[in-house]
Amino acid sequence: MMTDPTARVRQLLEEYSAPRVCAADLLCDRHPADAVAFTIIESDTTAVDLTYGELRERSSRFAAALADLGVEPGDRVGVLMGKSADLVTVLLGIWRRGAVHVPLFTAFAAPAVAFRLTSSAAKVVVADADQLPKLAPEAEVAGDPAWQVIVAGAEAELSVGALLAKYTADDPRGAAVAVGPDGLLVQLYTSGTTGTPKGVPVPLRALASLQLYQEFGLDVRPGDVYWNIADPGWAYGLYYTLLTPLVTGIRSLLLHSGFSAPLTWQVLEQFGVTNFAAAPTVYRALRADSAAAPAGLTLRRASSAGEPLTPDIPAWSTGTLGLAVRDHYGQTETGMLIANAWQDDVRAETRAGSMGQPLPGFALAILAEDSDRVLGPGEPGRVAVDTRASAALWFSGYQDAPEKTASRYAADGRWYITGDAGMVDEDGFFYFSARDDDVIIMAGYRIGPFDVESVLVLHDSVIEAAVVGMPDELRGEVVEAFVVLREGVAGSPELAAELQRLVKTKFAAHAYPRTVHFVDSLPKTPSGKVQRFLLRQR
């Protein structure tokens, strides 16, 4: 059946902009009670189905618990959990209450978790039992934490299990709260090169834009076995592993286990996955383990996002997966913007190195470096979204950060500046060339240099530090650090290892510098800005 993309954009925007629109209804209650929402898979590939009826009952109980704990509509609730049935229950309970979900990546160290909880003024945090040490008083949480802690996956006086047993599904305190189209679902954080992480408020009406990508970019259809492997602690995973399957009622897989190539092959085969999405790092790991690839995979679609897709992956996947992986591009602030889309009405032949064409609901252009002049085909410049022609654009600014918001827009508000550089060809295919803000993308995770540098300079031996992303065959990029030491201190493998541990402890386990270079000085501009491009050239 043919779909008019323009009409579909208009239809979804109208549906999700109704004055009394309700998250609990859109994400759960309107779907058949016996329909499977998620299949939760354990590391041994045993699995259990979670239906919408079960989710409605469980999330109503949890919403009543939140109300009893003093959580009001609009309050923030932090969630420090891995993929599980409890995670989906907790999130739907938060949204049913009309509260706002603050995602906390489980690889974050205590200070990174504490910053997000403090910045968002979270009233409650729900954490897996193995994450609790990050919330302990000795975990460098400044002052007396204002949030209450609910434990998931273990027995405790205040635990998910105990709360679900305490309240009933018909408790009036668990009734769904309609927050309207501009009410917030999520407040997540993105990092840049300078300053603290920025809060990105995601309104309920953003669901229309997210659904457009699932329909047109990924081409997820009823009957698909859909598996987006991305972690829901980050935007791509939260948006398209959890939110869009829920809003569309499409059954999705959640793997309650760490990543491994053999396990991924096993899940793809055993569960008959037909629509798969992952970062290029996952595909590179699968390619390295090609000998274990099962015969007869049922993949109909395979998509990549989070970092640029190198040309070797589509070439490899054509023979091994039975189809060429397609590259897609987006941001935390916008969701997906550009794609080598799969849906028949917008699908086009891919072009080598291109991330595709703008998705329905968006219009983009390449601007000059020094002005808002739109450049012609083949001219490199800044990738920008035309706000006047992009009905699906929902980002309106960072939370309580007007200066940072202003830096993302042209003076007249016409253009949202992505911070990425690229070009467009004569047929409207876009090509990514670089990030102009030096954010490092490792295995699909965005790492702000400032976050890592701020930790490195905490060491008594360090005067200053700069980090850059360097090419890596498996992860796309890895963090490397350039460190200037105090006079009289000599660099050594032992000191390098100490600095790596410091980053793991104070910021995030995945963001430590794989290599530490001890240097006499850092290259800087006359105004004192570190010239990271010169460090990369070293």
Short mmCIF file of C-alpha atoms in Angstrom, two decimals, residues 30-360:
data_model
loop_
_atom_site.label_atom_id
_atom_site.label_comp_id
_atom_site.label_asym_id
_atom_site.label_seq_id
_atom_site.Cartn_x
_atom_site.Cartn_y
_atom_site.Cartn_z
CA ARG A 30 -4.66 1.87 23.32
CA HIS A 31 -2.99 -1.40 22.26
CA PRO A 32 -4.71 -4.80 22.61
CA ALA A 33 -4.12 -6.18 26.10
CA ASP A 34 -2.94 -9.56 24.77
CA ALA A 35 -0.52 -8.08 22.23
CA VAL A 36 3.17 -8.64 23.01
CA ALA A 37 5.07 -5.42 23.65
CA PHE A 38 8.52 -6.87 24.33
CA THR A 39 10.19 -10.23 24.37
CA ILE A 40 12.76 -10.11 27.15
CA ILE A 41 15.73 -12.37 26.35
CA GLU A 42 18.29 -13.55 28.89
CA SER A 43 21.94 -14.34 28.19
CA ASP A 44 21.10 -18.05 27.81
CA THR A 45 18.44 -17.03 25.22
CA THR A 46 15.54 -18.09 27.43
CA ALA A 47 12.79 -15.54 26.95
CA VAL A 48 9.49 -14.26 28.31
CA ASP A 49 6.86 -12.16 26.58
CA LEU A 50 5.56 -8.97 28.18
CA THR A 51 2.07 -7.97 27.00
CA TYR A 52 0.44 -4.57 26.98
CA GLY A 53 -2.14 -5.81 29.46
CA GLU A 54 0.62 -6.77 31.89
CA LEU A 55 2.37 -3.45 31.32
CA ARG A 56 -0.82 -1.51 31.95
CA GLU A 57 -1.36 -3.27 35.27
CA ARG A 58 2.28 -3.10 36.41
CA SER A 59 2.80 0.51 35.37
CA SER A 60 -0.45 1.58 37.09
CA ARG A 61 0.81 0.04 40.33
CA PHE A 62 4.18 1.79 39.95
CA ALA A 63 2.53 5.12 39.12
CA ALA A 64 0.51 4.83 42.35
CA ALA A 65 3.75 4.15 44.24
CA LEU A 66 5.37 7.24 42.75
CA ALA A 67 2.38 9.35 43.73
CA ASP A 68 2.63 8.02 47.28
CA LEU A 69 6.32 8.98 47.33
CA GLY A 70 5.40 12.56 46.48
CA VAL A 71 6.19 12.50 42.76
CA GLU A 72 3.91 14.98 41.00
CA PRO A 73 3.34 15.50 37.26
CA GLY A 74 6.39 17.26 35.84
CA ASP A 75 8.76 15.98 38.54
CA ARG A 76 11.96 14.28 37.39
CA VAL A 77 12.70 10.60 38.07
CA GLY A 78 16.18 9.24 37.34
CA VAL A 79 16.51 5.69 35.99
CA LEU A 80 19.81 3.82 36.31
CA MET A 81 18.83 0.45 34.86
CA GLY A 82 19.71 -2.03 32.15
CA LYS A 83 17.26 -3.55 29.66
CA SER A 84 14.63 -5.60 31.51
CA ALA A 85 10.91 -6.02 32.12
CA ASP A 86 11.32 -3.87 35.24
CA LEU A 87 12.81 -1.07 33.12
CA VAL A 88 9.76 -0.93 30.84
CA THR A 89 7.42 -1.07 33.85
CA VAL A 90 9.27 1.78 35.59
CA LEU A 91 9.34 4.01 32.53
CA LEU A 92 5.66 3.52 31.76
CA GLY A 93 4.87 4.16 35.43
CA ILE A 94 6.79 7.44 35.28
CA TRP A 95 4.98 8.54 32.12
CA ARG A 96 1.61 7.37 33.45
CA ARG A 97 2.17 9.61 36.47
CA GLY A 98 2.95 12.53 34.14
CA ALA A 99 6.52 12.67 35.48
CA VAL A 100 9.73 13.08 33.44
CA HIS A 101 12.27 10.32 32.86
CA VAL A 102 15.96 11.21 33.32
CA PRO A 103 18.05 8.48 31.62
CA LEU A 104 21.27 7.46 33.39
CA PHE A 105 23.70 5.30 31.40
CA THR A 106 24.80 2.33 33.50
CA ALA A 107 28.46 2.83 32.51
CA PHE A 108 28.50 6.27 34.13
CA ALA A 109 30.52 6.69 37.31
CA ALA A 110 29.05 8.24 40.44
CA PRO A 111 29.89 11.91 39.69
CA ALA A 112 28.29 11.76 36.23
CA VAL A 113 25.16 10.19 37.73
CA ALA A 114 25.06 12.72 40.56
CA PHE A 115 25.41 15.66 38.17
CA ARG A 116 22.38 14.59 36.14
CA LEU A 117 20.27 13.90 39.20
CA THR A 118 21.22 17.23 40.77
CA SER A 119 20.85 19.23 37.57
CA SER A 120 17.40 17.80 36.90
CA ALA A 121 16.31 18.12 40.55
CA ALA A 122 15.20 14.50 40.52
CA LYS A 123 12.88 13.47 43.36
CA VAL A 124 13.39 9.75 42.91
CA VAL A 125 15.97 7.50 41.26
CA VAL A 126 15.29 3.87 40.34
CA ALA A 127 18.48 1.82 40.15
CA ASP A 128 19.45 -1.78 39.50
CA ALA A 129 20.93 -3.36 42.61
CA ASP A 130 24.42 -3.54 41.09
CA GLN A 131 24.28 0.24 40.42
CA LEU A 132 23.52 1.24 44.02
CA PRO A 133 27.18 1.92 44.99
CA LYS A 134 27.07 4.91 42.63
CA LEU A 135 24.34 6.43 44.80
CA ALA A 136 25.94 5.75 48.18
CA PRO A 137 26.91 8.76 50.36
CA GLU A 138 30.60 7.95 49.93
CA ALA A 139 30.18 8.04 46.11
CA GLU A 140 31.00 11.76 46.06
CA VAL A 141 27.40 12.93 45.89
CA ALA A 142 27.62 16.50 47.10
CA GLY A 143 25.57 17.44 50.15
CA ASP A 144 22.52 15.55 51.30
CA PRO A 145 20.92 13.90 48.24
CA ALA A 146 17.36 15.11 47.74
CA TRP A 147 16.20 12.01 45.90
CA GLN A 148 14.73 8.78 47.21
CA VAL A 149 16.18 5.51 45.87
CA ILE A 150 14.08 2.58 44.62
CA VAL A 151 15.96 -0.66 44.05
CA ALA A 152 15.29 -2.88 41.04
CA GLY A 153 16.19 -6.54 40.86
CA ALA A 154 16.69 -7.16 44.59
CA GLU A 155 14.72 -7.29 47.80
CA ALA A 156 14.58 -4.05 49.77
CA GLU A 157 12.07 -2.04 51.76
CA LEU A 158 11.79 0.36 48.83
CA SER A 159 12.10 -1.87 45.75
CA VAL A 160 10.25 -2.21 42.48
CA GLY A 161 9.00 -5.64 43.50
CA ALA A 162 7.78 -4.51 46.91
CA LEU A 163 6.02 -1.47 45.46
CA LEU A 164 4.26 -3.52 42.78
CA ALA A 165 3.00 -5.84 45.51
CA LYS A 166 1.88 -2.98 47.74
CA TYR A 167 -0.42 -1.18 45.31
CA THR A 168 -3.29 -2.34 43.13
CA ALA A 169 -3.80 -1.66 39.45
CA ASP A 170 -7.06 0.19 40.15
CA ASP A 171 -5.56 2.50 42.77
CA PRO A 172 -6.77 5.99 41.76
CA ARG A 173 -3.30 7.37 42.44
CA GLY A 174 -2.08 5.33 39.47
CA ALA A 175 -4.54 6.85 37.02
CA ALA A 176 -3.03 8.16 33.81
CA VAL A 177 -2.18 11.87 33.76
CA ALA A 178 -2.55 13.69 30.44
CA VAL A 179 0.29 16.22 30.17
CA GLY A 180 -0.59 17.47 26.67
CA PRO A 181 1.69 17.76 23.63
CA ASP A 182 4.21 20.10 25.28
CA GLY A 183 4.42 18.13 28.51
CA LEU A 184 7.79 16.45 28.91
CA LEU A 185 8.47 12.73 28.62
CA VAL A 186 12.24 12.79 28.98
CA GLN A 187 15.10 15.03 30.02
CA LEU A 188 18.38 13.56 28.85
CA TYR A 189 21.84 15.05 28.64
CA THR A 190 24.25 15.54 25.79
CA SER A 191 27.87 16.62 26.01
CA GLY A 192 29.94 18.99 23.92
CA THR A 193 33.51 20.21 24.04
CA THR A 194 33.11 22.85 26.71
CA GLY A 195 31.00 23.30 29.81
CA THR A 196 28.75 20.91 31.63
CA PRO A 197 26.38 18.45 29.89
CA LYS A 198 23.27 20.06 28.42
CA GLY A 199 19.73 18.98 29.34
CA VAL A 200 17.55 18.12 26.34
CA PRO A 201 13.81 18.23 27.15
CA VAL A 202 11.78 15.85 24.98
CA PRO A 203 8.08 16.78 24.77
CA LEU A 204 5.32 14.26 24.18
CA ARG A 205 4.68 15.65 20.69
CA ALA A 206 8.18 14.47 19.69
CA LEU A 207 6.68 10.98 19.43
CA ALA A 208 5.31 11.93 16.02
CA SER A 209 8.80 12.65 14.72
CA LEU A 210 10.23 9.50 16.27
CA GLN A 211 7.47 7.37 14.75
CA LEU A 212 8.14 8.85 11.31
CA TYR A 213 11.67 7.48 11.45
CA GLN A 214 10.50 4.03 12.52
CA GLU A 215 8.02 3.95 9.64
CA PHE A 216 10.03 5.54 6.85
CA GLY A 217 13.66 5.14 7.87
CA LEU A 218 13.58 1.67 9.44
CA ASP A 219 10.44 0.44 7.67
CA VAL A 220 9.24 -1.48 10.72
CA ARG A 221 5.96 -3.18 9.83
CA PRO A 222 3.33 -5.20 11.69
CA GLY A 223 4.60 -8.76 11.83
CA ASP A 224 8.25 -7.74 11.95
CA VAL A 225 10.49 -9.14 14.65
CA TYR A 226 12.20 -5.85 15.45
CA TRP A 227 15.45 -5.63 17.37
CA ASN A 228 17.22 -2.35 18.02
CA ILE A 229 20.27 -3.34 20.04
CA ALA A 230 21.11 0.21 21.22
CA ASP A 231 21.27 0.98 24.95
CA PRO A 232 18.23 2.95 26.21
CA GLY A 233 20.53 5.04 28.43
CA TRP A 234 21.30 7.01 25.25
CA ALA A 235 19.06 8.80 22.77
CA TYR A 236 19.00 6.30 19.87
CA GLY A 237 18.24 3.41 22.19
CA LEU A 238 15.67 5.30 24.25
CA TYR A 239 13.92 6.75 21.20
CA TYR A 240 13.91 3.69 18.97
CA THR A 241 14.43 0.67 21.25
CA LEU A 242 11.68 1.67 23.70
CA LEU A 243 9.55 4.66 22.71
CA THR A 244 8.72 3.94 19.07
CA PRO A 245 7.92 0.23 19.54
CA LEU A 246 5.60 1.22 22.38
CA VAL A 247 3.88 4.02 20.50
CA THR A 248 3.32 1.85 17.41
CA GLY A 249 2.48 -1.38 19.24
CA ILE A 250 5.15 -3.32 17.36
CA ARG A 251 6.69 -6.29 19.19
CA SER A 252 10.34 -5.66 19.98
CA LEU A 253 13.20 -7.64 21.50
CA LEU A 254 15.09 -6.56 24.63
CA LEU A 255 18.29 -8.46 25.41
CA HIS A 256 18.99 -8.50 29.13
CA SER A 257 22.71 -9.12 28.69
CA GLY A 258 25.95 -7.47 27.68
CA PHE A 259 26.95 -7.45 24.03
CA SER A 260 28.82 -10.29 22.40
CA ALA A 261 28.98 -11.21 18.74
CA PRO A 262 28.18 -14.93 19.26
CA LEU A 263 25.12 -14.10 21.36
CA THR A 264 23.95 -11.56 18.78
CA TRP A 265 24.19 -14.15 16.01
CA GLN A 266 22.26 -16.58 18.21
CA VAL A 267 19.43 -14.11 18.90
CA LEU A 268 19.17 -13.10 15.23
CA GLU A 269 18.71 -16.73 14.25
CA GLN A 270 16.71 -18.14 17.17
CA PHE A 271 14.13 -15.35 17.28
CA GLY A 272 13.86 -14.86 13.53
CA VAL A 273 14.74 -11.17 13.58
CA THR A 274 13.51 -9.42 10.44
CA ASN A 275 14.36 -5.79 11.22
CA PHE A 276 17.66 -5.00 12.95
CA ALA A 277 19.27 -1.70 13.97
CA ALA A 278 22.69 -1.17 15.57
CA ALA A 279 25.76 1.03 15.61
CA PRO A 280 28.57 0.31 13.12
CA THR A 281 30.62 -1.12 16.00
CA VAL A 282 28.14 -3.99 16.32
CA TYR A 283 28.38 -4.78 12.63
CA ARG A 284 32.18 -4.66 12.76
CA ALA A 285 32.14 -7.10 15.68
CA LEU A 286 29.82 -9.40 13.74
CA ARG A 287 32.09 -9.19 10.72
CA ALA A 288 35.06 -10.21 12.88
CA ASP A 289 32.99 -13.21 13.97
CA SER A 290 31.65 -14.02 10.50
CA ALA A 291 32.60 -17.67 10.85
CA ALA A 292 29.82 -18.03 13.42
CA ALA A 293 27.16 -16.46 11.17
CA PRO A 294 24.21 -18.84 10.89
CA ALA A 295 22.73 -19.78 7.53
CA GLY A 296 19.20 -18.77 6.66
CA LEU A 297 18.82 -15.49 8.54
CA THR A 298 15.43 -13.86 8.01
CA LEU A 299 16.57 -10.22 7.98
CA ARG A 300 14.45 -7.96 5.80
CA ARG A 301 16.02 -4.67 6.93
CA ALA A 302 19.32 -3.76 8.61
CA SER A 303 20.14 -0.19 9.63
CA SER A 304 23.03 1.66 11.23
CA ALA A 305 23.18 4.85 13.30
CA GLY A 306 25.26 6.55 15.96
CA GLU A 307 28.42 7.13 13.93
CA PRO A 308 29.36 7.22 10.23
CA LEU A 309 29.07 3.85 8.49
CA THR A 310 32.26 2.86 6.68
CA PRO A 311 31.79 1.41 3.16
CA ASP A 312 33.20 -1.99 4.10
CA ILE A 313 30.15 -2.86 6.22
CA PRO A 314 27.50 -2.73 3.46
CA ALA A 315 29.82 -4.71 1.21
CA TRP A 316 30.32 -7.38 3.88
CA SER A 317 26.68 -7.51 4.97
CA THR A 318 25.38 -8.11 1.46
CA GLY A 319 27.05 -11.52 1.44
CA THR A 320 26.67 -12.44 5.12
CA LEU A 321 23.34 -10.88 6.15
CA GLY A 322 21.69 -11.07 2.76
CA LEU A 323 21.28 -7.29 2.39
CA ALA A 324 23.34 -4.12 2.56
CA VAL A 325 23.20 -2.23 5.86
CA ARG A 326 21.89 1.31 5.37
CA ASP A 327 23.31 4.37 7.13
CA HIS A 328 21.12 6.85 9.06
CA TYR A 329 21.94 10.18 10.75
CA GLY A 330 20.43 12.14 13.63
CA GLN A 331 21.04 13.79 16.98
CA THR A 332 19.88 13.67 20.58
CA GLU A 333 18.22 17.06 20.07
CA THR A 334 16.26 16.07 16.98
CA GLY A 335 15.96 12.33 16.61
CA MET A 336 16.83 11.03 13.16
CA LEU A 337 17.04 13.60 10.36
CA ILE A 338 18.60 11.93 7.32
CA ALA A 339 18.52 8.34 6.18
CA ASN A 340 19.09 5.88 3.41
CA ALA A 341 15.47 5.08 4.11
CA TRP A 342 14.02 1.60 3.69
CA GLN A 343 10.31 2.33 3.23
CA ASP A 344 9.25 1.83 -0.40
CA ASP A 345 7.76 5.30 -0.93
CA VAL A 346 10.98 7.07 0.03
CA ARG A 347 13.62 4.42 -0.73
CA ALA A 348 16.35 5.26 -3.21
CA GLU A 349 19.51 3.55 -4.35
CA THR A 350 22.30 4.20 -1.85
CA ARG A 351 25.37 6.15 -2.85
CA ALA A 352 28.81 5.30 -1.55
CA GLY A 353 29.65 7.33 1.56
CA SER A 354 26.25 9.06 1.73
CA MET A 355 24.09 9.09 4.85
CA GLY A 356 21.04 9.54 2.62
CA GLN A 357 18.34 12.13 2.13
CA PRO A 358 16.19 14.10 4.61
CA LEU A 359 13.42 12.07 6.20
CA PRO A 360 9.77 13.12 5.75
#
